[in-house]
Coordinates of C-alpha atoms and ligand atoms in Angstrom, one line a residue:
M1 CA -145.8 -119.1 -24.6
K2 CA -143.3 -121.9 -25.3
Y3 CA -144.7 -124.9 -27.1
W4 CA -144.1 -127.3 -24.1
L5 CA -145.9 -124.8 -21.7
V6 CA -148.8 -124.9 -23.9
L7 CA -148.7 -128.7 -23.8
I8 CA -148.5 -128.8 -20.0
A9 CA -151.4 -126.4 -19.8
F10 CA -153.4 -128.5 -22.2
L11 CA -152.6 -131.7 -20.4
S12 CA -153.5 -130.2 -17.0
A13 CA -156.8 -129.0 -18.2
R14 CA -157.6 -132.5 -19.6
A15 CA -156.4 -134.2 -16.5
F16 CA -158.9 -132.7 -14.1
A17 CA -161.6 -132.3 -16.6
S18 CA -161.7 -136.1 -16.9
I19 CA -162.3 -136.7 -13.1
D20 CA -164.8 -139.5 -13.0
L21 CA -166.9 -139.6 -9.9
I22 CA -170.3 -140.9 -9.4
Q23 CA -172.7 -138.4 -7.7
N24 CA -174.3 -139.6 -4.4
P25 CA -172.7 -143.0 -4.2
D26 CA -174.7 -143.8 -1.0
A27 CA -177.9 -143.7 -2.9
R28 CA -176.8 -146.5 -5.3
D29 CA -177.1 -150.2 -5.1
S30 CA -173.8 -151.5 -3.6
I31 CA -172.1 -154.1 -1.5
S32 CA -170.1 -152.7 1.4
L33 CA -166.5 -153.6 1.6
N34 CA -166.1 -152.1 5.0
G35 CA -165.1 -154.3 8.0
Q36 CA -162.0 -156.2 8.9
W37 CA -159.3 -156.3 6.3
N38 CA -156.0 -158.2 6.5
A39 CA -153.0 -155.9 6.7
I40 CA -149.2 -156.3 6.1
V41 CA -147.0 -153.4 7.2
D42 CA -144.3 -152.9 4.6
P43 CA -141.9 -150.3 5.9
Y44 CA -139.2 -151.3 3.3
D45 CA -141.5 -151.5 0.3
V46 CA -140.9 -155.0 -0.6
G47 CA -144.4 -155.7 -1.6
D48 CA -144.2 -154.7 -5.2
K49 CA -141.4 -156.9 -6.0
R50 CA -142.8 -159.9 -4.1
K51 CA -146.2 -159.3 -5.7
F52 CA -148.3 -159.1 -2.6
Y53 CA -151.1 -158.1 -4.9
E54 CA -151.3 -161.6 -6.2
N55 CA -152.2 -162.8 -2.7
A56 CA -150.1 -166.0 -2.9
K57 CA -151.1 -169.1 -1.0
Q58 CA -148.7 -171.7 0.1
E59 CA -149.6 -174.9 -1.9
T60 CA -147.1 -177.3 -0.3
P61 CA -144.9 -176.9 2.9
D62 CA -141.6 -176.8 0.9
Q63 CA -142.8 -173.6 -0.8
L64 CA -141.1 -170.4 0.7
L65 CA -143.8 -168.0 1.8
E66 CA -142.6 -164.6 3.2
Y67 CA -145.9 -163.0 3.5
N68 CA -149.4 -164.2 4.1
F69 CA -152.5 -162.0 4.3
A70 CA -154.6 -164.8 6.0
S71 CA -152.4 -164.8 9.1
A72 CA -151.6 -161.1 9.0
Q73 CA -153.1 -158.6 11.5
K74 CA -156.5 -157.1 11.0
L75 CA -157.4 -153.5 10.5
K76 CA -160.8 -152.0 10.5
V77 CA -162.0 -150.1 7.4
P78 CA -162.8 -147.3 7.5
G79 CA -160.2 -146.4 10.0
D80 CA -156.7 -145.0 10.4
W81 CA -154.0 -147.5 11.2
N82 CA -152.3 -145.2 13.8
T83 CA -155.0 -145.7 16.5
Q84 CA -155.6 -149.3 15.9
D85 CA -152.2 -150.6 16.8
D86 CA -149.7 -148.9 19.1
K87 CA -146.9 -150.0 16.9
L88 CA -148.4 -147.9 14.1
F89 CA -149.0 -144.8 16.0
F90 CA -146.2 -142.8 14.4
Y91 CA -146.0 -145.0 11.3
E92 CA -145.5 -143.3 7.9
G93 CA -145.0 -145.7 5.0
T94 CA -146.7 -148.5 3.2
V95 CA -149.4 -150.9 4.4
W96 CA -150.9 -153.6 2.1
Y97 CA -154.7 -154.2 2.8
H98 CA -156.5 -157.3 1.6
K99 CA -160.1 -158.5 1.6
D100 CA -162.0 -161.5 0.1
F101 CA -165.6 -160.9 -1.0
T102 CA -168.2 -162.6 -3.1
V103 CA -170.5 -161.1 -5.7
N104 CA -173.3 -162.3 -7.8
K105 CA -172.1 -160.7 -11.0
K106 CA -174.9 -160.0 -13.4
S107 CA -174.4 -159.5 -17.1
G108 CA -175.2 -156.1 -18.5
K109 CA -174.4 -154.3 -15.3
N110 CA -171.6 -151.8 -14.5
Y111 CA -169.4 -152.3 -11.5
L112 CA -167.4 -149.6 -9.7
V113 CA -165.2 -149.9 -6.8
H114 CA -165.5 -146.7 -4.8
F115 CA -163.3 -145.3 -2.0
G116 CA -164.5 -142.4 0.2
A117 CA -160.8 -141.6 0.9
V118 CA -157.5 -143.2 1.4
N119 CA -154.5 -141.3 2.9
Y120 CA -152.4 -140.6 0.8
L121 CA -151.5 -142.8 -2.2
A122 CA -153.6 -145.9 -3.1
T123 CA -153.0 -148.5 -5.7
V124 CA -155.8 -150.9 -6.1
Y125 CA -155.7 -154.5 -7.4
L126 CA -158.6 -156.8 -8.1
N127 CA -157.9 -160.5 -8.4
G128 CA -154.3 -159.8 -9.1
H129 CA -154.9 -157.1 -11.7
E130 CA -153.8 -153.5 -11.1
I131 CA -156.9 -151.4 -11.6
G132 CA -155.6 -147.9 -10.8
T133 CA -153.8 -145.4 -8.5
H134 CA -155.1 -142.4 -6.7
E135 CA -153.2 -139.5 -5.1
G136 CA -154.7 -137.3 -2.4
G137 CA -155.8 -138.2 1.1
F138 CA -159.2 -136.7 1.5
T139 CA -161.2 -137.0 -1.6
P140 CA -163.1 -140.0 -3.2
F141 CA -162.1 -142.0 -6.2
Q142 CA -163.4 -145.0 -8.2
F143 CA -162.5 -147.5 -10.8
N144 CA -164.6 -149.4 -13.2
V145 CA -164.0 -153.1 -12.6
N146 CA -166.3 -154.7 -15.2
E147 CA -163.4 -156.6 -16.7
Q148 CA -161.6 -157.7 -13.5
L149 CA -164.6 -158.6 -11.3
V150 CA -165.7 -162.3 -11.4
D151 CA -168.9 -164.0 -10.4
G152 CA -168.3 -165.6 -7.0
A153 CA -165.1 -165.2 -4.9
N154 CA -163.0 -162.0 -5.5
S155 CA -159.9 -160.7 -3.8
I156 CA -159.1 -157.0 -3.5
V157 CA -155.7 -155.7 -2.4
V158 CA -154.9 -152.0 -1.8
K159 CA -151.4 -150.6 -1.3
V160 CA -151.6 -147.6 0.9
N161 CA -148.8 -145.2 1.5
N162 CA -148.9 -142.1 3.7
R163 CA -145.3 -141.1 3.6
R164 CA -145.0 -137.3 3.3
E165 CA -143.3 -136.0 0.2
P166 CA -142.3 -132.5 -0.9
D167 CA -144.5 -132.5 -4.0
F168 CA -147.6 -133.7 -2.2
I169 CA -150.6 -131.8 -1.0
P170 CA -150.3 -131.4 2.0
T171 CA -146.6 -131.5 2.0
M172 CA -143.9 -132.1 4.7
S173 CA -145.2 -130.1 7.6
T174 CA -148.7 -130.0 9.0
D175 CA -150.1 -129.3 12.5
W176 CA -152.3 -132.4 12.5
W177 CA -151.8 -136.1 12.6
N178 CA -150.9 -137.9 9.4
Y179 CA -153.5 -140.6 9.9
G180 CA -152.8 -143.3 7.3
G181 CA -155.1 -146.0 5.9
I182 CA -158.4 -146.5 4.2
T183 CA -160.0 -143.8 6.3
R184 CA -163.5 -143.8 4.6
S185 CA -166.0 -146.3 3.3
V186 CA -165.3 -148.7 0.5
K187 CA -168.1 -150.1 -1.7
L188 CA -168.7 -152.1 -4.9
I189 CA -171.4 -150.1 -6.7
E190 CA -173.7 -152.1 -9.1
L191 CA -175.2 -149.9 -11.9
N192 CA -177.4 -150.5 -14.9
D193 CA -176.1 -150.7 -18.4
S194 CA -176.9 -147.0 -18.7
Y195 CA -177.1 -144.8 -15.4
V196 CA -177.2 -141.3 -14.1
D197 CA -173.6 -140.5 -13.4
D198 CA -173.5 -136.9 -12.2
Y199 CA -176.0 -134.1 -11.6
S200 CA -176.4 -130.8 -10.0
I201 CA -179.7 -129.2 -9.0
Q202 CA -179.3 -125.6 -7.9
Y203 CA -181.2 -122.4 -7.2
V204 CA -180.7 -119.4 -9.5
N205 CA -181.7 -116.0 -8.2
G206 CA -183.0 -113.9 -10.9
K207 CA -186.1 -111.7 -11.6
V208 CA -188.0 -114.9 -11.6
P209 CA -186.6 -117.5 -9.2
Q210 CA -185.5 -120.6 -11.0
I211 CA -184.0 -124.0 -10.5
K212 CA -181.3 -125.2 -12.8
A213 CA -180.7 -128.9 -13.2
K214 CA -177.9 -130.6 -15.1
V215 CA -177.4 -134.4 -15.6
S216 CA -175.0 -136.7 -17.3
V217 CA -175.6 -140.2 -18.1
K218 CA -173.1 -143.0 -18.8
G219 CA -173.5 -146.0 -21.0
K220 CA -175.9 -146.3 -24.0
V221 CA -177.8 -143.0 -24.1
A222 CA -181.5 -143.3 -24.4
G223 CA -184.2 -140.7 -24.2
A224 CA -184.5 -138.4 -21.1
V225 CA -184.0 -138.2 -17.4
E226 CA -187.0 -137.3 -15.4
L227 CA -186.6 -134.9 -12.5
H228 CA -189.2 -134.9 -9.7
I229 CA -189.3 -132.6 -6.7
P230 CA -192.6 -133.7 -5.2
E231 CA -193.0 -131.0 -2.6
L232 CA -192.7 -128.3 -5.4
N233 CA -194.9 -130.2 -7.8
V234 CA -191.9 -130.3 -10.2
R235 CA -191.9 -132.9 -13.0
Q236 CA -189.4 -132.0 -15.7
S237 CA -187.9 -134.0 -18.5
L238 CA -184.2 -133.5 -19.3
K239 CA -183.7 -134.6 -22.9
L240 CA -180.2 -136.1 -23.3
N241 CA -177.9 -135.1 -26.1
S242 CA -175.6 -137.6 -27.9
K243 CA -173.0 -137.2 -25.2
G244 CA -175.5 -138.2 -22.5
E245 CA -175.9 -134.7 -21.1
A246 CA -178.9 -132.5 -20.5
Q247 CA -179.7 -129.3 -18.7
I248 CA -182.8 -127.3 -17.9
S249 CA -183.9 -124.2 -16.0
F250 CA -187.4 -123.7 -14.9
N251 CA -189.4 -121.4 -12.6
A252 CA -189.8 -122.5 -9.1
N253 CA -190.3 -120.8 -5.8
P254 CA -188.8 -123.0 -3.1
R255 CA -188.5 -122.0 0.5
L256 CA -184.9 -120.9 0.7
W257 CA -182.5 -122.7 3.0
T258 CA -181.1 -120.8 6.0
P259 CA -179.3 -121.9 9.1
E260 CA -182.4 -121.1 11.1
A261 CA -184.7 -123.0 8.8
P262 CA -182.6 -125.5 6.8
K263 CA -185.3 -126.6 4.5
L264 CA -184.3 -129.6 2.3
Y265 CA -186.3 -130.9 -0.7
Q266 CA -186.4 -134.5 -1.8
T267 CA -185.2 -134.7 -5.4
E268 CA -185.6 -137.7 -7.6
L269 CA -183.9 -138.4 -10.9
V270 CA -185.6 -141.3 -12.7
Y271 CA -183.8 -143.0 -15.6
A272 CA -183.6 -146.5 -17.1
G273 CA -185.3 -148.2 -14.2
E274 CA -183.4 -146.4 -11.5
T275 CA -184.4 -143.6 -9.2
V276 CA -181.6 -141.5 -7.5
K277 CA -182.9 -139.7 -4.5
D278 CA -181.2 -136.8 -2.9
K279 CA -182.1 -134.0 -0.3
I280 CA -181.2 -130.6 -1.6
G281 CA -181.5 -127.1 -0.2
F282 CA -181.9 -124.0 -2.3
R283 CA -180.2 -120.7 -1.4
Y284 CA -177.9 -118.1 -2.9
V285 CA -174.9 -116.3 -1.6
E286 CA -173.0 -113.2 -2.6
V287 CA -170.8 -110.4 -1.4
K288 CA -171.8 -106.8 -1.6
G289 CA -169.1 -104.3 -0.3
D290 CA -168.2 -105.5 3.1
D291 CA -171.1 -107.8 3.5
I292 CA -171.8 -111.4 2.9
L293 CA -175.4 -111.9 1.9
L294 CA -177.4 -115.1 2.2
N295 CA -180.6 -115.0 0.2
G296 CA -180.1 -111.2 0.0
Q297 CA -179.8 -110.8 3.8
R298 CA -176.6 -109.7 5.6
I299 CA -175.2 -112.4 7.8
F300 CA -172.5 -112.7 10.5
L301 CA -170.7 -116.1 10.4
R302 CA -170.7 -117.4 14.0
G303 CA -168.4 -120.3 13.6
I304 CA -165.9 -122.7 14.9
S305 CA -163.0 -124.5 13.3
I306 CA -163.1 -128.3 13.3
H307 CA -160.6 -131.1 12.4
E308 CA -162.1 -134.4 11.3
E309 CA -161.0 -136.2 14.5
K310 CA -163.1 -138.3 16.8
P311 CA -165.2 -136.5 19.4
S312 CA -163.5 -138.5 22.1
G313 CA -159.8 -139.4 22.0
A314 CA -157.6 -139.7 18.9
G315 CA -158.4 -141.1 15.4
R316 CA -159.9 -140.0 12.1
A317 CA -163.6 -139.5 12.4
W318 CA -165.8 -140.9 9.7
S319 CA -169.2 -142.2 11.1
E320 CA -172.4 -140.2 11.1
S321 CA -172.7 -140.3 14.9
E322 CA -169.2 -138.9 15.3
D323 CA -169.9 -136.1 12.8
R324 CA -173.2 -135.4 14.5
T325 CA -171.5 -135.0 17.9
L326 CA -169.0 -132.6 16.4
L327 CA -171.7 -130.5 14.7
N328 CA -174.0 -130.6 17.7
W329 CA -171.2 -129.1 19.8
A330 CA -170.9 -126.3 17.2
K331 CA -174.6 -125.7 17.5
E332 CA -174.4 -125.6 21.3
L333 CA -171.8 -122.9 21.0
G334 CA -174.3 -120.8 19.1
S335 CA -172.7 -121.3 15.6
N336 CA -174.4 -120.9 12.4
Y337 CA -171.2 -121.8 10.6
V338 CA -168.2 -124.1 10.7
R339 CA -164.8 -124.1 9.1
L340 CA -164.0 -127.7 8.1
A341 CA -160.2 -127.5 8.4
H342 CA -157.8 -128.2 6.6
Y343 CA -158.9 -130.7 4.0
P344 CA -162.2 -132.0 2.7
H345 CA -164.1 -133.8 5.4
N346 CA -166.2 -136.8 4.6
E347 CA -169.4 -136.5 2.6
K348 CA -171.7 -137.3 5.5
M349 CA -170.4 -134.2 7.4
L350 CA -171.6 -132.0 4.6
R351 CA -175.0 -133.7 4.4
L352 CA -175.3 -133.3 8.1
A353 CA -174.4 -129.6 7.9
D354 CA -177.2 -129.2 5.3
E355 CA -179.6 -131.0 7.6
M356 CA -178.6 -129.2 10.8
G357 CA -178.3 -125.7 9.3
L358 CA -174.6 -124.9 9.5
L359 CA -173.0 -122.9 6.8
V360 CA -169.6 -124.3 5.7
W361 CA -166.1 -123.1 4.8
A362 CA -164.7 -126.1 2.9
E363 CA -161.0 -126.3 2.4
N364 CA -158.2 -128.0 0.5
P365 CA -154.9 -128.9 2.1
N366 CA -152.9 -126.2 0.4
Y367 CA -151.1 -125.6 3.6
W368 CA -147.6 -124.5 4.7
G369 CA -144.7 -125.2 2.4
I370 CA -146.5 -126.2 -0.8
Q371 CA -144.2 -126.3 -3.9
F372 CA -145.9 -123.4 -5.6
E373 CA -143.2 -123.2 -8.3
S374 CA -144.3 -126.6 -9.6
D375 CA -146.8 -127.1 -12.5
V376 CA -147.2 -130.7 -11.5
V377 CA -148.2 -129.7 -7.9
L378 CA -150.7 -127.1 -9.3
E379 CA -152.2 -129.8 -11.3
K380 CA -152.6 -132.0 -8.2
A381 CA -154.2 -129.0 -6.4
K382 CA -156.7 -128.7 -9.2
Q383 CA -157.4 -132.3 -9.2
Q384 CA -158.0 -132.5 -5.4
F385 CA -160.2 -129.3 -5.5
T386 CA -162.2 -130.7 -8.4
E387 CA -162.8 -133.9 -6.7
M388 CA -164.3 -132.1 -3.7
L389 CA -166.3 -129.8 -5.9
V390 CA -167.8 -132.5 -7.9
R391 CA -168.6 -134.5 -4.7
D392 CA -170.2 -131.6 -2.8
K393 CA -171.7 -129.3 -5.4
N394 CA -175.2 -130.0 -4.3
R395 CA -174.7 -129.1 -0.6
A396 CA -176.5 -125.9 0.3
S397 CA -174.4 -125.5 3.4
I398 CA -171.2 -124.8 1.6
I399 CA -170.8 -121.1 0.8
L400 CA -167.0 -120.7 0.9
W401 CA -164.3 -122.6 -1.0
S402 CA -161.0 -122.0 0.7
I403 CA -158.0 -122.3 -1.6
A404 CA -155.2 -122.1 0.9
N405 CA -154.1 -121.7 4.5
E406 CA -151.2 -119.6 5.7
T407 CA -149.1 -119.3 2.6
L408 CA -146.2 -116.9 2.2
N409 CA -146.6 -114.0 -0.3
T410 CA -144.4 -115.0 -3.2
K411 CA -144.6 -114.6 -7.0
D412 CA -145.0 -118.3 -7.4
R413 CA -147.7 -118.6 -4.8
N414 CA -149.6 -115.8 -6.2
H415 CA -149.5 -117.4 -9.7
F416 CA -150.5 -120.8 -8.3
L417 CA -153.4 -119.6 -6.2
S418 CA -154.7 -117.3 -8.8
S419 CA -154.8 -120.1 -11.3
L420 CA -156.5 -122.3 -8.7
A421 CA -159.1 -119.7 -7.9
K422 CA -159.8 -119.3 -11.6
T423 CA -160.4 -123.1 -12.0
V424 CA -162.7 -123.1 -8.9
R425 CA -164.7 -120.2 -10.2
E426 CA -165.1 -121.7 -13.7
Q427 CA -166.3 -124.9 -12.2
D428 CA -168.5 -123.3 -9.5
P429 CA -169.6 -119.6 -10.0
T430 CA -172.3 -120.0 -7.3
R431 CA -170.0 -119.9 -4.3
L432 CA -167.4 -117.5 -2.8
V433 CA -163.7 -118.1 -2.9
T434 CA -161.6 -117.4 0.3
A435 CA -158.2 -118.3 1.8
A436 CA -156.7 -118.0 5.3
L437 CA -154.1 -115.3 5.2
N438 CA -151.5 -114.6 7.9
T439 CA -149.4 -112.2 6.1
Q440 CA -150.6 -109.1 8.0
T441 CA -147.8 -106.9 9.3
T442 CA -147.8 -105.1 12.6
T443 CA -147.5 -101.3 12.3
E444 CA -147.9 -98.5 14.8
Y445 CA -151.7 -98.6 14.2
G446 CA -152.0 -102.3 14.8
H447 CA -152.3 -104.9 12.1
K448 CA -152.2 -104.2 8.4
I449 CA -153.6 -106.7 5.8
E450 CA -151.2 -106.5 2.9
D451 CA -151.3 -109.6 0.8
P452 CA -152.0 -109.6 -2.9
L453 CA -154.0 -112.8 -2.4
A454 CA -156.6 -110.6 -0.7
S455 CA -157.5 -109.2 -4.1
V456 CA -158.0 -112.7 -5.6
V457 CA -160.5 -113.9 -3.0
D458 CA -164.1 -112.8 -2.4
V459 CA -163.8 -113.0 1.4
I460 CA -160.6 -112.4 3.3
G461 CA -159.8 -115.0 5.9
I462 CA -157.3 -114.0 8.6
N463 CA -155.5 -116.2 11.1
S464 CA -154.3 -114.2 14.0
Y465 CA -152.7 -115.3 17.2
C466 CA -152.4 -112.2 19.3
G467 CA -151.9 -113.0 23.0
W468 CA -150.6 -116.6 22.2
Y469 CA -147.7 -116.5 19.7
Y470 CA -147.0 -112.9 20.4
D471 CA -147.9 -110.2 23.0
A472 CA -149.7 -110.7 26.3
P473 CA -153.5 -111.3 26.0
K474 CA -154.4 -107.9 27.3
D475 CA -152.2 -106.1 24.7
C476 CA -154.5 -107.3 22.0
A477 CA -157.6 -105.4 23.1
N478 CA -156.6 -102.1 21.5
Y479 CA -155.1 -103.3 18.2
K480 CA -156.7 -101.7 15.2
W481 CA -156.8 -103.4 11.8
V482 CA -156.2 -101.5 8.5
T483 CA -156.6 -102.7 5.0
E484 CA -157.1 -101.3 1.5
Y485 CA -159.2 -104.2 0.4
K486 CA -162.9 -103.4 0.5
K487 CA -164.2 -106.9 1.2
P488 CA -165.7 -108.9 4.1
I489 CA -163.2 -110.3 6.5
V490 CA -163.7 -113.4 8.6
I491 CA -161.2 -114.4 11.3
S492 CA -160.5 -117.9 10.2
E493 CA -158.3 -118.6 13.3
F494 CA -157.5 -117.1 16.7
G495 CA -157.1 -118.7 20.1
G496 CA -154.6 -120.1 22.6
G497 CA -153.9 -123.4 24.3
A498 CA -155.2 -124.6 27.7
L499 CA -155.0 -127.9 29.4
H500 CA -158.4 -128.7 30.7
G501 CA -158.5 -128.5 34.5
W502 CA -155.2 -126.6 34.8
H503 CA -155.7 -123.2 36.5
G504 CA -153.6 -120.2 37.3
D505 CA -152.9 -116.6 36.4
E506 CA -154.2 -115.0 33.1
N507 CA -150.6 -114.7 31.9
E508 CA -149.7 -118.3 32.7
K509 CA -149.6 -120.3 29.5
Y510 CA -151.8 -123.5 29.2
T511 CA -154.0 -122.4 32.0
E512 CA -157.7 -122.2 31.4
E513 CA -157.5 -118.5 32.6
N514 CA -154.9 -117.7 30.0
Q515 CA -157.2 -119.1 27.3
V516 CA -160.1 -117.0 28.6
A517 CA -157.9 -113.9 28.5
V518 CA -156.8 -114.7 24.9
Y519 CA -160.5 -115.0 23.9
K520 CA -161.7 -112.0 25.9
Y521 CA -159.1 -109.5 24.6
N522 CA -159.1 -110.7 21.1
L523 CA -162.9 -110.4 21.0
E524 CA -162.5 -106.8 22.2
M525 CA -160.0 -106.2 19.4
F526 CA -162.4 -107.8 16.7
E527 CA -165.1 -105.4 17.8
N528 CA -163.0 -102.7 16.2
M529 CA -162.8 -104.4 12.8
A530 CA -165.4 -102.6 10.7
Q531 CA -165.3 -105.3 7.9
L532 CA -165.6 -108.3 10.2
R533 CA -168.3 -110.6 9.1
G534 CA -167.5 -113.8 10.9
M535 CA -165.1 -115.9 12.7
S536 CA -164.1 -119.5 13.4
P537 CA -161.9 -119.6 16.5
W538 CA -159.1 -122.3 16.5
I539 CA -160.6 -124.8 17.5
L540 CA -163.5 -126.9 18.7
K541 CA -161.5 -129.7 20.3
D542 CA -157.9 -130.5 21.2
F543 CA -156.5 -132.6 18.4
L544 CA -153.4 -134.7 17.9
S545 CA -150.3 -133.2 16.3
P546 CA -146.7 -134.5 16.1
R547 CA -145.5 -130.9 16.5
R548 CA -146.8 -130.7 20.1
P549 CA -144.6 -133.0 22.2
L550 CA -144.4 -131.1 25.6
A551 CA -144.7 -133.8 28.1
N552 CA -147.5 -133.6 30.7
V553 CA -149.1 -130.6 29.0
Q554 CA -149.3 -131.4 25.3
D555 CA -148.4 -135.0 25.0
Y556 CA -148.8 -134.6 21.3
W557 CA -152.1 -132.7 21.6
N558 CA -152.6 -129.2 20.2
R559 CA -154.3 -127.7 23.3
K560 CA -156.2 -124.9 21.5
G561 CA -159.5 -126.7 21.8
L562 CA -162.5 -125.1 23.6
L563 CA -163.1 -128.7 24.5
S564 CA -160.5 -131.1 25.8
E565 CA -159.6 -134.2 23.8
S566 CA -162.5 -136.1 25.4
G567 CA -165.0 -133.3 25.0
E568 CA -164.9 -131.5 28.4
K569 CA -165.6 -127.8 28.2
K570 CA -162.8 -125.4 29.1
K571 CA -163.8 -122.0 30.6
A572 CA -163.1 -120.1 27.3
W573 CA -166.0 -122.1 25.8
Y574 CA -168.5 -120.0 27.7
I575 CA -166.8 -116.7 26.7
M576 CA -167.3 -117.7 23.1
R577 CA -170.8 -119.0 23.6
D578 CA -171.9 -115.8 25.4
W579 CA -170.3 -113.6 22.7
Y580 CA -172.2 -115.5 20.0
A581 CA -175.5 -115.3 21.9
E582 CA -175.0 -111.5 22.0
K583 CA -173.9 -111.3 18.3
A584 CA -177.0 -113.3 17.2
E585 CA -179.1 -110.6 18.7
S586 CA -177.1 -107.5 17.8
F587 CA -176.1 -108.2 14.2
K588 CA -178.9 -107.1 12.0
Ligands
GCB1 C1 -152.4 -122.1 12.4 C2 -152.7 -123.2 11.5 C3 -153.3 -124.3 12.3 C4 -152.5 -124.6 13.5 C5 -152.6 -123.3 14.4 C6 -151.8 -123.5 15.7 O1 -152.2 -121.0 12.0 O2 -153.5 -122.8 10.4 O3 -153.3 -125.5 11.5 O4 -153.0 -125.8 14.2 O5 -152.1 -122.3 13.7 O6 -152.3 -124.1 16.6 O7 -150.7 -123.0 15.7

């Protein structure tokens, strides 16, 4: 290998290894910075030059002022800007956000400003000082602000840019709305001089069942972290090494988490006067031949794909009640599983899935058109994946990490995604790796899965649109599937569009009857797939997409929802619900 290649590899490894994210931010002492922020829309990017981040005030009337946060429009945080102001509906570019807040700063404490997510680029300034930049629209980030934070009045400015670029992830083309803004919560976290930074508490299936706990502490290292799991009578001491890290494995026999009985245990990490509480489920997942095993039992994943969009109307969802509505619908359909497409959803969604007993396919936005030839983009993919992995590693519900959706079979793609899969497995050997493929070819027998990515993943995901993008619905029923890969297959997408309340013939596009036919005949086809172990039809609910302009039918909505954009059930909903009810009985 050439010297500079070695250097790039070394730097990439370092870059994502150093991702700094506090585990379970909601369980820490914090001040919320959510609410109304002042916002200046800056389509020509003049804000850097004019130093918007200094939040200038006009001292005397003769002073020329060309921007002013105080009189600017307000935007809610968390929230996307597109659905808060008609003028911003299609906007892609820069918006500067500003908020004043006061803090009673205490000496000897650590202060972090923490963002759940900002789409896509964020540069953060505190009291006029630049404190850092983050790239990636769906993962958390934080900065230590001990130096810039002052006792009393503070001013925070965030420059947000959601313009699409070729070397971004996702890149230029997506089939979902590019909601810009500070889309998840912002908080100022106050921590002790020394504090528990990260931890994982997981079940290990062996001859004797065990729990393995790892912790890391920041600040001056002293002594041990105590782990309590009261319901299991666990009291363990994790003695810290000089780097502030400790791990321990001990025998424990918890009730295992399943979708039917999603048992969560309260865990407590006690250290330096602070107790960090969490609720954690214990389970294990593996693949054997064509089967997916949960706690040693074969399962069939009865799922549905979900975008992180509000249950009623447009806009990025983020609140617990919105997430609960979406997941309740999944349960009502008979699901034990959800595909959270096409990017990491917010942390509450995963915690709710844990609580409600829904297995999860979690995904990164390695979607159409990624620059697979670029090492820089590969590094970004690893960074975004690692941020999700660090955030969600304690969630029992997640069983599948999806590394990509619908990517073309090229040498560069295969190198990129194999390298990403390796990173994911190194960081988390406890879950399965998957990807949604659509590189099946149609032969005289039907569909053949021939994509080398199938040999990289543990579970093969297939997106298949028979009866919608090709063929009439009824032609799908008799298609057979062939593949040389001996692995479980899940249909990660299938479906067709229908405008709720529009009726007609089963071959007439956008009628509810056509959508019913697409479901009916595809389900007949899938019955012939010996390796089928689950599915997540596309999709729970109609969702906004700039690629869907057809007036009076789409109006910028992708109509493939089983529910309309405001949550009304279409006829195909019942087909899927009945099929799942039957499957829940018959799959043993
Ligand atoms: C797909 C994509 C999904 C689209 C869907 C469609 O294969 O993965 O993001 O929304 O097709 O509706 O065409």
